[in-house]
mmCIF file of C-alpha atoms in Angstrom:
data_model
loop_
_atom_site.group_PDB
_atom_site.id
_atom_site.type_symbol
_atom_site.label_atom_id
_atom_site.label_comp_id
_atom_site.label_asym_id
_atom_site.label_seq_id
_atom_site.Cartn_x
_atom_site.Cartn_y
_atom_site.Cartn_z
ATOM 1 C CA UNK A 1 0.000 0.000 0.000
ATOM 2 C CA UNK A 2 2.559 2.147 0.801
ATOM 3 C CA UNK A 3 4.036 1.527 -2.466
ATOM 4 C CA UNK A 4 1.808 2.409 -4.374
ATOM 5 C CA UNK A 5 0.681 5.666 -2.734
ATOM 6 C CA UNK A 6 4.462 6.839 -3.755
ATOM 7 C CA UNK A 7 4.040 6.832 -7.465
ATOM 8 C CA UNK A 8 6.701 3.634 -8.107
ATOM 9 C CA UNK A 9 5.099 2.325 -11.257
ATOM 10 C CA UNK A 10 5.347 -1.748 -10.922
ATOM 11 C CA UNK A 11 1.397 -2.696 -11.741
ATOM 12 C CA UNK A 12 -1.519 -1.741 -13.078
ATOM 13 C CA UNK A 13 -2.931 -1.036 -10.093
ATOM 14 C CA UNK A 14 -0.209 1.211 -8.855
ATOM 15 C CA UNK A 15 -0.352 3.078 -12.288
ATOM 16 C CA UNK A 16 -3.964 3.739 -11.840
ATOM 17 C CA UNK A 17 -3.569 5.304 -7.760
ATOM 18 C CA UNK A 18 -0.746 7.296 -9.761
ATOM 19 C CA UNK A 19 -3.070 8.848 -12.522
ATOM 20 C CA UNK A 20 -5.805 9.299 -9.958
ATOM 21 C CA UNK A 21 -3.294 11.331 -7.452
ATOM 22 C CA UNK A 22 -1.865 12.940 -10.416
ATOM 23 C CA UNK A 23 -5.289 14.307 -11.505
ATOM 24 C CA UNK A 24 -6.538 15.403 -8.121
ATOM 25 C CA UNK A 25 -3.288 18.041 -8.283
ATOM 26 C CA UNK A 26 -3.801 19.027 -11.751
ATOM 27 C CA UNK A 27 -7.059 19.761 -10.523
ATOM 28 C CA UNK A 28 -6.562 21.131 -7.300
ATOM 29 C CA UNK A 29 -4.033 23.776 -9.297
ATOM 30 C CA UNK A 30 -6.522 24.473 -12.143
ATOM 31 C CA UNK A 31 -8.861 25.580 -9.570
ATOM 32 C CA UNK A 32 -6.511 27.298 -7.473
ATOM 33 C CA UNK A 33 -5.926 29.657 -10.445
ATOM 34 C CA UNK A 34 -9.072 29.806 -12.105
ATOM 35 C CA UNK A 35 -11.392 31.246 -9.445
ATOM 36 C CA UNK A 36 -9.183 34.079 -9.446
ATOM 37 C CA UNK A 37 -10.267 35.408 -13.070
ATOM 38 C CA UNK A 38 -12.861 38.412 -12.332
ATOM 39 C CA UNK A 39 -15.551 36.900 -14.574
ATOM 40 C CA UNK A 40 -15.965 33.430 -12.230
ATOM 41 C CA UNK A 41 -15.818 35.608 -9.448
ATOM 42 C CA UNK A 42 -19.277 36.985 -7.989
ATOM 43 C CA UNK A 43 -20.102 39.662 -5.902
ATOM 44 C CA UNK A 44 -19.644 39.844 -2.093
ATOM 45 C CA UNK A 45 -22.581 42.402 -1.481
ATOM 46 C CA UNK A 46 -23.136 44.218 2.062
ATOM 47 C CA UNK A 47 -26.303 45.431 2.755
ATOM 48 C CA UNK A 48 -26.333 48.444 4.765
ATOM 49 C CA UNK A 49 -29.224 49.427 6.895
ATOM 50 C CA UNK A 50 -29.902 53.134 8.156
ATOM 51 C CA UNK A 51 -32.505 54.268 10.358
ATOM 52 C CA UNK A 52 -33.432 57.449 7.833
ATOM 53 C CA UNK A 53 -36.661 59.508 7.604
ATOM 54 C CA UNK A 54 -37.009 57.592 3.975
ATOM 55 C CA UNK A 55 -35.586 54.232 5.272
ATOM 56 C CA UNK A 56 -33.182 53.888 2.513
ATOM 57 C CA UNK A 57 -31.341 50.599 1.924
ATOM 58 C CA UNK A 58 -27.423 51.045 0.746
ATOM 59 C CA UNK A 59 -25.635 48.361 -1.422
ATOM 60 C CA UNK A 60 -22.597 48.509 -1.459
ATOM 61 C CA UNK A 61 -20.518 46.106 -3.553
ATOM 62 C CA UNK A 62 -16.861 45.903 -1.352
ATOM 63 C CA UNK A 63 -15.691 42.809 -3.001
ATOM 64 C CA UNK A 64 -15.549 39.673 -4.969
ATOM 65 C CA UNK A 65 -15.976 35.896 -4.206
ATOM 66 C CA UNK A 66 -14.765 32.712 -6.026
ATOM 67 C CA UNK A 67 -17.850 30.665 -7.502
ATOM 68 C CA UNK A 68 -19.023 27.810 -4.866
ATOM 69 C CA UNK A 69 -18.877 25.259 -7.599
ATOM 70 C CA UNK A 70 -14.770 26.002 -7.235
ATOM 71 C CA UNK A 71 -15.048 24.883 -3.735
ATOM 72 C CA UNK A 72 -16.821 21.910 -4.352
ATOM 73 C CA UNK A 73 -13.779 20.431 -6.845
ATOM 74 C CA UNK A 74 -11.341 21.731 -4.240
ATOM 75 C CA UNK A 75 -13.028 19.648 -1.764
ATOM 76 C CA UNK A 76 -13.466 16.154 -3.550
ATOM 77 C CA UNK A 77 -9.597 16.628 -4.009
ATOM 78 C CA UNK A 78 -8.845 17.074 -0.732
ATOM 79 C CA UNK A 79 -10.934 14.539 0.331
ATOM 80 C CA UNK A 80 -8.444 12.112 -1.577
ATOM 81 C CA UNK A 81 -5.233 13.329 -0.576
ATOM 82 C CA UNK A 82 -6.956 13.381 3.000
ATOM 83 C CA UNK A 83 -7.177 9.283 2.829
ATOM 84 C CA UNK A 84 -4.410 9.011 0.436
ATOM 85 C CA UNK A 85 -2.000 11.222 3.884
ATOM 86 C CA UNK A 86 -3.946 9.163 6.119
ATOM 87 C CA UNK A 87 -3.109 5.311 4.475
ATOM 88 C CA UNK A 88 0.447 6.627 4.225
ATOM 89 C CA UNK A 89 1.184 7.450 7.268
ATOM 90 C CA UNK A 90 -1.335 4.394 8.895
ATOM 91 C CA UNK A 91 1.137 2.305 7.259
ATOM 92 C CA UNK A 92 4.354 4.104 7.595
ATOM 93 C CA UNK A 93 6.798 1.728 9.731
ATOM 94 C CA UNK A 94 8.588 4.578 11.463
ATOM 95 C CA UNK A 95 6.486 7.761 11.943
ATOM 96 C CA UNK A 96 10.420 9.508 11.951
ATOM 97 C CA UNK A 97 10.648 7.781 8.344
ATOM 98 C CA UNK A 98 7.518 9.961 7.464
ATOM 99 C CA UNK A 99 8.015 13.193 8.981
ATOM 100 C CA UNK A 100 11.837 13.332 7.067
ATOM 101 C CA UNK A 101 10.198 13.386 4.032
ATOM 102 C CA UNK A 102 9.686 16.551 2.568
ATOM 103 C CA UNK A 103 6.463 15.604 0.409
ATOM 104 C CA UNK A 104 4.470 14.213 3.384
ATOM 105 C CA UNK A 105 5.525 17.625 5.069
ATOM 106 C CA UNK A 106 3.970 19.727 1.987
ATOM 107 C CA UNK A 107 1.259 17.413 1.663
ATOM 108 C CA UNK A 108 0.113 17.671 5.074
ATOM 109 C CA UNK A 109 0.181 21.797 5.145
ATOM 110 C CA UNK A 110 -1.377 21.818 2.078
ATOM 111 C CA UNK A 111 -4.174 19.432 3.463
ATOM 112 C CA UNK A 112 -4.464 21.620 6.893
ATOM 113 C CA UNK A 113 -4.488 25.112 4.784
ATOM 114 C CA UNK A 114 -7.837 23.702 2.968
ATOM 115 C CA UNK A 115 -9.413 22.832 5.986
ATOM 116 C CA UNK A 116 -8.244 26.088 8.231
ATOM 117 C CA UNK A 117 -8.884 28.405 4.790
ATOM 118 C CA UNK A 118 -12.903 26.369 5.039
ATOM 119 C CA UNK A 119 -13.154 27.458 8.770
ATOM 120 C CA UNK A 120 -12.206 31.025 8.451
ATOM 121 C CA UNK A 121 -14.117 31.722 5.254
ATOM 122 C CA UNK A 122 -17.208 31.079 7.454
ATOM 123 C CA UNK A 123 -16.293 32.771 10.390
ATOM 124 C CA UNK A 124 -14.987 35.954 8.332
ATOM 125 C CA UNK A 125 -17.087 38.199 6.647
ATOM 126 C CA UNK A 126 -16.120 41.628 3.920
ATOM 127 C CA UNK A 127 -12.948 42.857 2.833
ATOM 128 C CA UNK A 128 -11.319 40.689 5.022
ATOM 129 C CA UNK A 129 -11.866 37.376 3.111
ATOM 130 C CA UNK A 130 -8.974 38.453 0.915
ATOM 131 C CA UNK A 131 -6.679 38.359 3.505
ATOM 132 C CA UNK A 132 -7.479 34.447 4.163
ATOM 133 C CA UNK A 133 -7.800 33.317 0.540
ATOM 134 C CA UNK A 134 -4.038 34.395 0.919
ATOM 135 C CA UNK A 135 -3.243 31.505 2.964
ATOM 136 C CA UNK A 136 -4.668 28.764 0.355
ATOM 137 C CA UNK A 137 -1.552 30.175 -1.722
ATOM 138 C CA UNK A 138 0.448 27.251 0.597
ATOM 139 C CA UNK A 139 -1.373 24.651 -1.802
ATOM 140 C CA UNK A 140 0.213 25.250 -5.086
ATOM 141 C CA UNK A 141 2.893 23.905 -3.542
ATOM 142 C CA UNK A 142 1.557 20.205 -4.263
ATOM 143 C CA UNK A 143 3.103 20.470 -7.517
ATOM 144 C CA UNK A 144 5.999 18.872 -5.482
ATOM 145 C CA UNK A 145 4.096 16.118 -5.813
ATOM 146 C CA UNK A 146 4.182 15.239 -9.421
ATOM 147 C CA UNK A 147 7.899 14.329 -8.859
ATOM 148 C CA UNK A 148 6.535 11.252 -7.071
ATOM 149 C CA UNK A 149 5.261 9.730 -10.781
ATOM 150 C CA UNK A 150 7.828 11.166 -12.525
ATOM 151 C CA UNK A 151 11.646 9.635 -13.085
ATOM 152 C CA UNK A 152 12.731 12.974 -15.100
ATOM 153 C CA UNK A 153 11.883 15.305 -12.295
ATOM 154 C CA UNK A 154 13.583 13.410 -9.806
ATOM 155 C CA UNK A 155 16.864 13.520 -11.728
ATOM 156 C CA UNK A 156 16.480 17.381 -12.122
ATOM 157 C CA UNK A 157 15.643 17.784 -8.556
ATOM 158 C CA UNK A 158 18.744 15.384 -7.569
ATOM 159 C CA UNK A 159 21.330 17.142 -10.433
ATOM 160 C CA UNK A 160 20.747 20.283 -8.250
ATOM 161 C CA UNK A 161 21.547 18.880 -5.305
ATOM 162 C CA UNK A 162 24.324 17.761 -6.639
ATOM 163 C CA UNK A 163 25.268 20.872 -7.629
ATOM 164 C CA UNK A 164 24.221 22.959 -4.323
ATOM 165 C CA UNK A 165 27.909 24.491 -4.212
ATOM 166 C CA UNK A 166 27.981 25.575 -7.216
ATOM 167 C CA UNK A 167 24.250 26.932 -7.399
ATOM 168 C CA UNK A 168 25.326 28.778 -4.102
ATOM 169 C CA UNK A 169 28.617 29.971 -5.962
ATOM 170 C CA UNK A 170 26.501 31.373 -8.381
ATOM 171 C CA UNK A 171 24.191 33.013 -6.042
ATOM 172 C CA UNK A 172 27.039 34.862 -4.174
ATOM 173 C CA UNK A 173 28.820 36.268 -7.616
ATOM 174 C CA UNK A 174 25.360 37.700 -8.592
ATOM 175 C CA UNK A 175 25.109 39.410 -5.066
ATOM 176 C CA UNK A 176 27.950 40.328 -5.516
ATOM 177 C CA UNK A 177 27.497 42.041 -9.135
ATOM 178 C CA UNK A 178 24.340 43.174 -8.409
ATOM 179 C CA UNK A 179 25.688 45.511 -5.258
ATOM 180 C CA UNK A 180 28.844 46.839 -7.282
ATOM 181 C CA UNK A 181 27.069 47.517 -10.439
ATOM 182 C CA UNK A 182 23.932 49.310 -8.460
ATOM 183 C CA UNK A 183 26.286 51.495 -6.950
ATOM 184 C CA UNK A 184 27.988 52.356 -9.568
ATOM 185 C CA UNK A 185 25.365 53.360 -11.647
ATOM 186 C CA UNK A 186 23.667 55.596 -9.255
ATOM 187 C CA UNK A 187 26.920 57.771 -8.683
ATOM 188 C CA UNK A 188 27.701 57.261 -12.707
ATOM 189 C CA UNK A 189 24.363 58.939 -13.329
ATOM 190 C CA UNK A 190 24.826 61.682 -10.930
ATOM 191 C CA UNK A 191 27.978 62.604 -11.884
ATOM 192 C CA UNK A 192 26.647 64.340 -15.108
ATOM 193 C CA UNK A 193 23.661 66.576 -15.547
ATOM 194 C CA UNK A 194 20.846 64.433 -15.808
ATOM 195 C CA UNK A 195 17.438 65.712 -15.414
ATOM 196 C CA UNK A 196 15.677 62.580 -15.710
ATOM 197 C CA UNK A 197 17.591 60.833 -13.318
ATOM 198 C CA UNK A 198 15.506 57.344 -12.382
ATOM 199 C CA UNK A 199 18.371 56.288 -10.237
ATOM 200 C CA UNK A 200 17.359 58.187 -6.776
ATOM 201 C CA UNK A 201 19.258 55.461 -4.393
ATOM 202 C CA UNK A 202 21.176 52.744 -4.579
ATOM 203 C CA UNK A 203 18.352 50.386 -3.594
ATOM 204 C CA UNK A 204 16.434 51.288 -6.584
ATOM 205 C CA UNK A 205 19.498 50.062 -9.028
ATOM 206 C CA UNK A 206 19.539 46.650 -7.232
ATOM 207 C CA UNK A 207 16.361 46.656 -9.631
ATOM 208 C CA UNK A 208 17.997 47.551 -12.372
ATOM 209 C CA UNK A 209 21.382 45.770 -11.758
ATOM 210 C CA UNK A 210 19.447 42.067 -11.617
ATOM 211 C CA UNK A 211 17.289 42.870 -14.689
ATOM 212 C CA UNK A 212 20.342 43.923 -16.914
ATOM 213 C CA UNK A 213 22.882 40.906 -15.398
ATOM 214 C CA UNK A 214 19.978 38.131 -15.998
ATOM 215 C CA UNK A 215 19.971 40.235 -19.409
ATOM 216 C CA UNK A 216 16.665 40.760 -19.709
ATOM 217 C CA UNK A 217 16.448 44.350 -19.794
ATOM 218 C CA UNK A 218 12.701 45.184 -19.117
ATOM 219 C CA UNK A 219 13.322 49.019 -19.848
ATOM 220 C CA UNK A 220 11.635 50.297 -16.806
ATOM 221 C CA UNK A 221 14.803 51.836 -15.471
ATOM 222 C CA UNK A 222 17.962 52.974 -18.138
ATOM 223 C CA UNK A 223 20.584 55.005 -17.775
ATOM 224 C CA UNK A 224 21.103 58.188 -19.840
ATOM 225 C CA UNK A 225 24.487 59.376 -19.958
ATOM 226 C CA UNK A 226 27.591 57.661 -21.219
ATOM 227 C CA UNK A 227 29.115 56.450 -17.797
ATOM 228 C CA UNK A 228 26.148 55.060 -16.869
ATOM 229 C CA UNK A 229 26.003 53.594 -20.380
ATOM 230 C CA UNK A 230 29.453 52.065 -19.822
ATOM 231 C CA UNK A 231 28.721 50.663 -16.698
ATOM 232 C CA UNK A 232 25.537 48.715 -17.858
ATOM 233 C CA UNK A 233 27.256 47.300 -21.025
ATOM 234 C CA UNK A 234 29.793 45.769 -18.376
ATOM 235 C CA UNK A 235 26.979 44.386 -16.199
ATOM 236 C CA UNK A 236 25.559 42.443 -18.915
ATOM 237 C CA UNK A 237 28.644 41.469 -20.085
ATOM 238 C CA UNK A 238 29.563 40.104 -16.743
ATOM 239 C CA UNK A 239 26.265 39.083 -16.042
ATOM 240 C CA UNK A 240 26.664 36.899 -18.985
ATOM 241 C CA UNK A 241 30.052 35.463 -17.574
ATOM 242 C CA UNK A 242 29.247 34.850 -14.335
ATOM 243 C CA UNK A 243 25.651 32.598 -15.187
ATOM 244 C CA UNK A 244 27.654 30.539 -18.035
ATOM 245 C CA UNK A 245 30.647 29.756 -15.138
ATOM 246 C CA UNK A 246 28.134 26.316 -13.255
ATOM 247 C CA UNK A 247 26.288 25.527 -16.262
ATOM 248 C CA UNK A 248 28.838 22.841 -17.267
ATOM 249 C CA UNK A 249 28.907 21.226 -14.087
ATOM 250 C CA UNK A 250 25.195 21.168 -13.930
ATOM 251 C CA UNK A 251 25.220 19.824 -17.256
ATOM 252 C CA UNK A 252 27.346 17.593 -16.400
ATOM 253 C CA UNK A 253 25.810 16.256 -13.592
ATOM 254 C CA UNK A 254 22.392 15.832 -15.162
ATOM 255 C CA UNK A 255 23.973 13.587 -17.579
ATOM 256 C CA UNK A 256 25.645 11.402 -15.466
ATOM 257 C CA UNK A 257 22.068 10.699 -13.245
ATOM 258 C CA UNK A 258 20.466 10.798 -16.735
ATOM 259 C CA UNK A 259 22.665 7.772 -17.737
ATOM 260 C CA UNK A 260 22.649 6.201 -15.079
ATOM 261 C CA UNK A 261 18.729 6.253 -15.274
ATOM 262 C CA UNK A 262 19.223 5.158 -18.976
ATOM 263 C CA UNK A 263 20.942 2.113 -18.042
ATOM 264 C CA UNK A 264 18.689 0.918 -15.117
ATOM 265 C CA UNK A 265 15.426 1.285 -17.126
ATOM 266 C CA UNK A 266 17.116 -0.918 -19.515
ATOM 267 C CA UNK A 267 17.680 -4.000 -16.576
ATOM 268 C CA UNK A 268 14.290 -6.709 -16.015
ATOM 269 C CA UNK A 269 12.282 -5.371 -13.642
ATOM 270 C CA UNK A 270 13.614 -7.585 -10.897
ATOM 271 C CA UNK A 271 17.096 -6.620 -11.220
ATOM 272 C CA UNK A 272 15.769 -2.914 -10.143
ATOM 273 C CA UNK A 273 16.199 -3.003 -6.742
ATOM 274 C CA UNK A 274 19.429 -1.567 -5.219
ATOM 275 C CA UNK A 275 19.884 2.225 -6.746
ATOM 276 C CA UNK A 276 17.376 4.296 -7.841
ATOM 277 C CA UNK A 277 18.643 7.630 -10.069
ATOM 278 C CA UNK A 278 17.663 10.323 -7.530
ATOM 279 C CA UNK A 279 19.405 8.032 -4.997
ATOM 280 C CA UNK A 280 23.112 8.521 -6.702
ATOM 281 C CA UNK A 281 25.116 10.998 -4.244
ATOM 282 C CA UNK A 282 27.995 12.649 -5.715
ATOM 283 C CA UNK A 283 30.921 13.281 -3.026
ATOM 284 C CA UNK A 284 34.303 14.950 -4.058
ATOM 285 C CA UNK A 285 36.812 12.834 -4.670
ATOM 286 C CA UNK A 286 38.236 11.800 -8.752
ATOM 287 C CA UNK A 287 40.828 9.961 -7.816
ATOM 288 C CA UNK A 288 39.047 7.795 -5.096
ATOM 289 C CA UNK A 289 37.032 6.616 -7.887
ATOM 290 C CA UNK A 290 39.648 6.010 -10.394
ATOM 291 C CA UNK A 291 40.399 2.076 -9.046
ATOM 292 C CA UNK A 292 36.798 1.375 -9.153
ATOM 293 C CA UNK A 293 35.494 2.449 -12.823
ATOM 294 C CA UNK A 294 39.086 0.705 -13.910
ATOM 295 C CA UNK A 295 37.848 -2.479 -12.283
ATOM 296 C CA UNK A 296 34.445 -2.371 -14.478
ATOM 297 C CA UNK A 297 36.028 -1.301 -17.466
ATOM 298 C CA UNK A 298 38.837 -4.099 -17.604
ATOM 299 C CA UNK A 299 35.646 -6.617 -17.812
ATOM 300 C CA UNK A 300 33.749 -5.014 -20.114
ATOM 301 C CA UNK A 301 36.014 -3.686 -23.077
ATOM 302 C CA UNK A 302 34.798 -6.732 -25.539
ATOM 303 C CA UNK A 303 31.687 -4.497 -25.525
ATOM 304 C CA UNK A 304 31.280 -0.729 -27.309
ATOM 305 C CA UNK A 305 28.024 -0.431 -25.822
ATOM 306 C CA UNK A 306 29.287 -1.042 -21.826
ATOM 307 C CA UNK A 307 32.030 1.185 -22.645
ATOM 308 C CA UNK A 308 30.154 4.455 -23.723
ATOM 309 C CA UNK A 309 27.560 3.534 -21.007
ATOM 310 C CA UNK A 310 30.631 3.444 -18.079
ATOM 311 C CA UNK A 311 31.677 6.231 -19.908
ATOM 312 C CA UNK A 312 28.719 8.421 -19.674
ATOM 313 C CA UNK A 313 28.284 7.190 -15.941
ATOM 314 C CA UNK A 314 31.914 8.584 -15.106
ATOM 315 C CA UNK A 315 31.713 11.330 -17.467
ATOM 316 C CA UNK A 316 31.779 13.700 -13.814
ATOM 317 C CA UNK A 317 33.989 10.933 -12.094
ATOM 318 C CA UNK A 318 32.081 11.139 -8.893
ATOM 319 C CA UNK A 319 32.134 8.831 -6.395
ATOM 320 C CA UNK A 320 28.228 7.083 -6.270
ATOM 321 C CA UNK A 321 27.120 5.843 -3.244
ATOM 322 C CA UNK A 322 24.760 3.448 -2.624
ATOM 323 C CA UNK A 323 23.420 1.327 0.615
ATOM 324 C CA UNK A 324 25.930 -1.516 -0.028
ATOM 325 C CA UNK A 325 29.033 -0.390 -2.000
ATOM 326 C CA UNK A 326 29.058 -4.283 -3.915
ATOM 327 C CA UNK A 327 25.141 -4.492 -4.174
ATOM 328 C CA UNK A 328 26.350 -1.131 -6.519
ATOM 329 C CA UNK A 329 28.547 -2.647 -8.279
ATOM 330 C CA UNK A 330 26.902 -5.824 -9.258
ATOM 331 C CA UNK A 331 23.772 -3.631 -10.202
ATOM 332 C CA UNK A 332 26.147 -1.517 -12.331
ATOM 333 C CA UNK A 333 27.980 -4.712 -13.947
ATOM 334 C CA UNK A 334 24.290 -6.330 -14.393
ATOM 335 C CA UNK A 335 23.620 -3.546 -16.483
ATOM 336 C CA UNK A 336 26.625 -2.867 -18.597
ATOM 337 C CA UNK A 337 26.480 -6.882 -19.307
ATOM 338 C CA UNK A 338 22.644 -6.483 -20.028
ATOM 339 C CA UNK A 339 23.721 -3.815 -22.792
ATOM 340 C CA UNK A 340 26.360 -6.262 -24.151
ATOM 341 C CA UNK A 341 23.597 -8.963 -24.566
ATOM 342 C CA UNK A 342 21.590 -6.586 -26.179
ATOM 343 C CA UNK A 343 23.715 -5.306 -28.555
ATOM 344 C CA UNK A 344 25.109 -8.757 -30.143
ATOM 345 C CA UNK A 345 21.615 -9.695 -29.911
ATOM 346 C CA UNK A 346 20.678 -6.682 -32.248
ATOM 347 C CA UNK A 347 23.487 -7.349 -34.263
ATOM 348 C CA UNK A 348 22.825 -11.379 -35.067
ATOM 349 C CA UNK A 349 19.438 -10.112 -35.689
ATOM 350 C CA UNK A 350 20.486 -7.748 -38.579
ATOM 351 C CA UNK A 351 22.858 -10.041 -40.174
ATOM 352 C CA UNK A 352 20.361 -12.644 -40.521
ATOM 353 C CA UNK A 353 17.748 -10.040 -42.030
ATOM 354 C CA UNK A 354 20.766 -9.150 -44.246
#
């Protein structure tokens, strides 16, 4: 049961708990955004009663409500991924186990922020029902979810992971940028005349400095004389520089989990049981690794196909880790020898066509 409330696609009937959890979220998010558009909105009215010599009755329209029939679909989801919580955490074997992972954690706000979202809707009244439609914002982030039925988003979530130091290398050069090159344009621009100055602090060209380093350039904000011309040529140009600098590695590392996913999907179902692609860990370390991949390679060079798939795996040279360091490597061998069989089988097949 468990199993098959976490998306791993092994039967039909695990398939169909996938598409059925998959289409409560769509769901859940098409509604979230849709009863925000003015025309399936309807008015919030407030009737206004004064004690007048005419008795006069003021309406007074002060806001706008979603549609009911929006709350009705929100509810049927939740109802599901109420019992579909519930059965997962009935049948969690450590309740620790469930609380480390982050989905369970999103799920179960996003479950609460329905239900607490429900109870103040009823209790508030006016203007003020803006204010708590703001919380059911928390839901949209059950998109998280999807990465439960999908293998490609869990190797993009896992390549940046992988690649948290240089993601936060990045971050800290384009802090860095952003600060110099703000500062510099608002003295550059004050240092001529400039009568339409748009530069009035140095907090206001943060603005401008991320816009023109992430080159997009949305116009809002330019500068108008030459210094401040020269100085946002070289933020983009830098800008430019300093985004390119991780991209390899990231590229990198995508391919290697990419492969590696490659390779596994290409093993009998049985044989996939040891390491999963979000489950591969890089840790520093190329030479550490060296002895190992050699070790592979030496029994597998009758075969072009093992080859370029050892080769793609060690294309970073990081060191994988896995729960048992030879369950790893027989999984790995299992599946460079399964693309060995493969290929001569293919290639028997086309001679005797031939």
């Amino acid at each position: 049961m468990v199993e098959e409330l976490s998306g791993r696609d092994s039967t039909k009937n695990e398939m169909v708990i996938s598409v059925i959890s998959v289409f409560f979220v769509i769901m859940s998010i098409i509604c979230f955004c849709l009863k925000t558009h003015p025309d399936l909105r309807i008015p919030d009215i407030d009737i206004d009663i004064r004690n007048t010599s005419t008795h006069v009755l003021f309406v007074t329209k002060t806001t706008t409500r979603a549609h009911p029939a929006f709350f009705y679909i929100e509810f049927v989801s939740n109802i599901w991924f109420t019992v579909e919580l519930f059965i997962r955490f009935l049948f969690c074997p450590k309740i620790s186990k469930f609380v480390q992972q982050p989905i369970n954690i999103i799920d179960l706000i996003a479950t609460l922020s329905f239900y607490i979202d429900w109870a103040l809707d009823q209790a508030v009244t006016g203007a003020n029902r803006d204010t708590v439609e703001f919380i059911s914002i928390i839901r949209i982030l059950r998109l998280f979810k999807l990465t439960q039925h999908s293998s490609g988003l869990k190797i993009l979530i896992q390549t940046f992971k992988a690649s948290a130091q240089e993601l936060l290398l990045l971050v800290f050069f384009v802090l860095l940028g952003i600060v110099i090159f703000a500062a510099l344009v608002y003295y550059a621009e004050r240092v001529e005349t400039n009568p339409g100055n748009q530069f009035h602090s140095i907090p206001v060209g943060l603005w401008w400095a991320i816009i023109t380093m992430c080159t997009i350039g949305f116009g809002d904000m330019v500068p108008k004389t030459y210094l401040g011309m020269l100085v946002g040529s070289v933020c983009a140009l830098m800008g430019v520089l300093t985004i390119a600098l991780p991209v390899p590695v990231i590229v990198s590392n995508f391919a290697m989990f990419y492969s590696h996913a490659q390779a596994r999907s290409k093993l009998p179902k049985k044989r996939r049981r040891i390491l999963q692609p979000y489950e591969i860990k890089p840790m520093f370390g190329r030479l550490a690794t060296a002895p190992f991949f050699n070790s592979l390679t030496n029994e597998n060079t009758s075969s072009i196909q093992s080859s370029q798939v050892l080769g793609a795996l060690t294309a970073t040279a990081p060191l994988l880790i896995c729960p048992s360091a030879n369950d790893f490597t027989a999984d790995l061998k299992s599946s460079l020898n399964h693309h060995s069989i493969s290929s001569k089988t293919n290639t028997s097949n086309d001679n005797k066509n031939d």
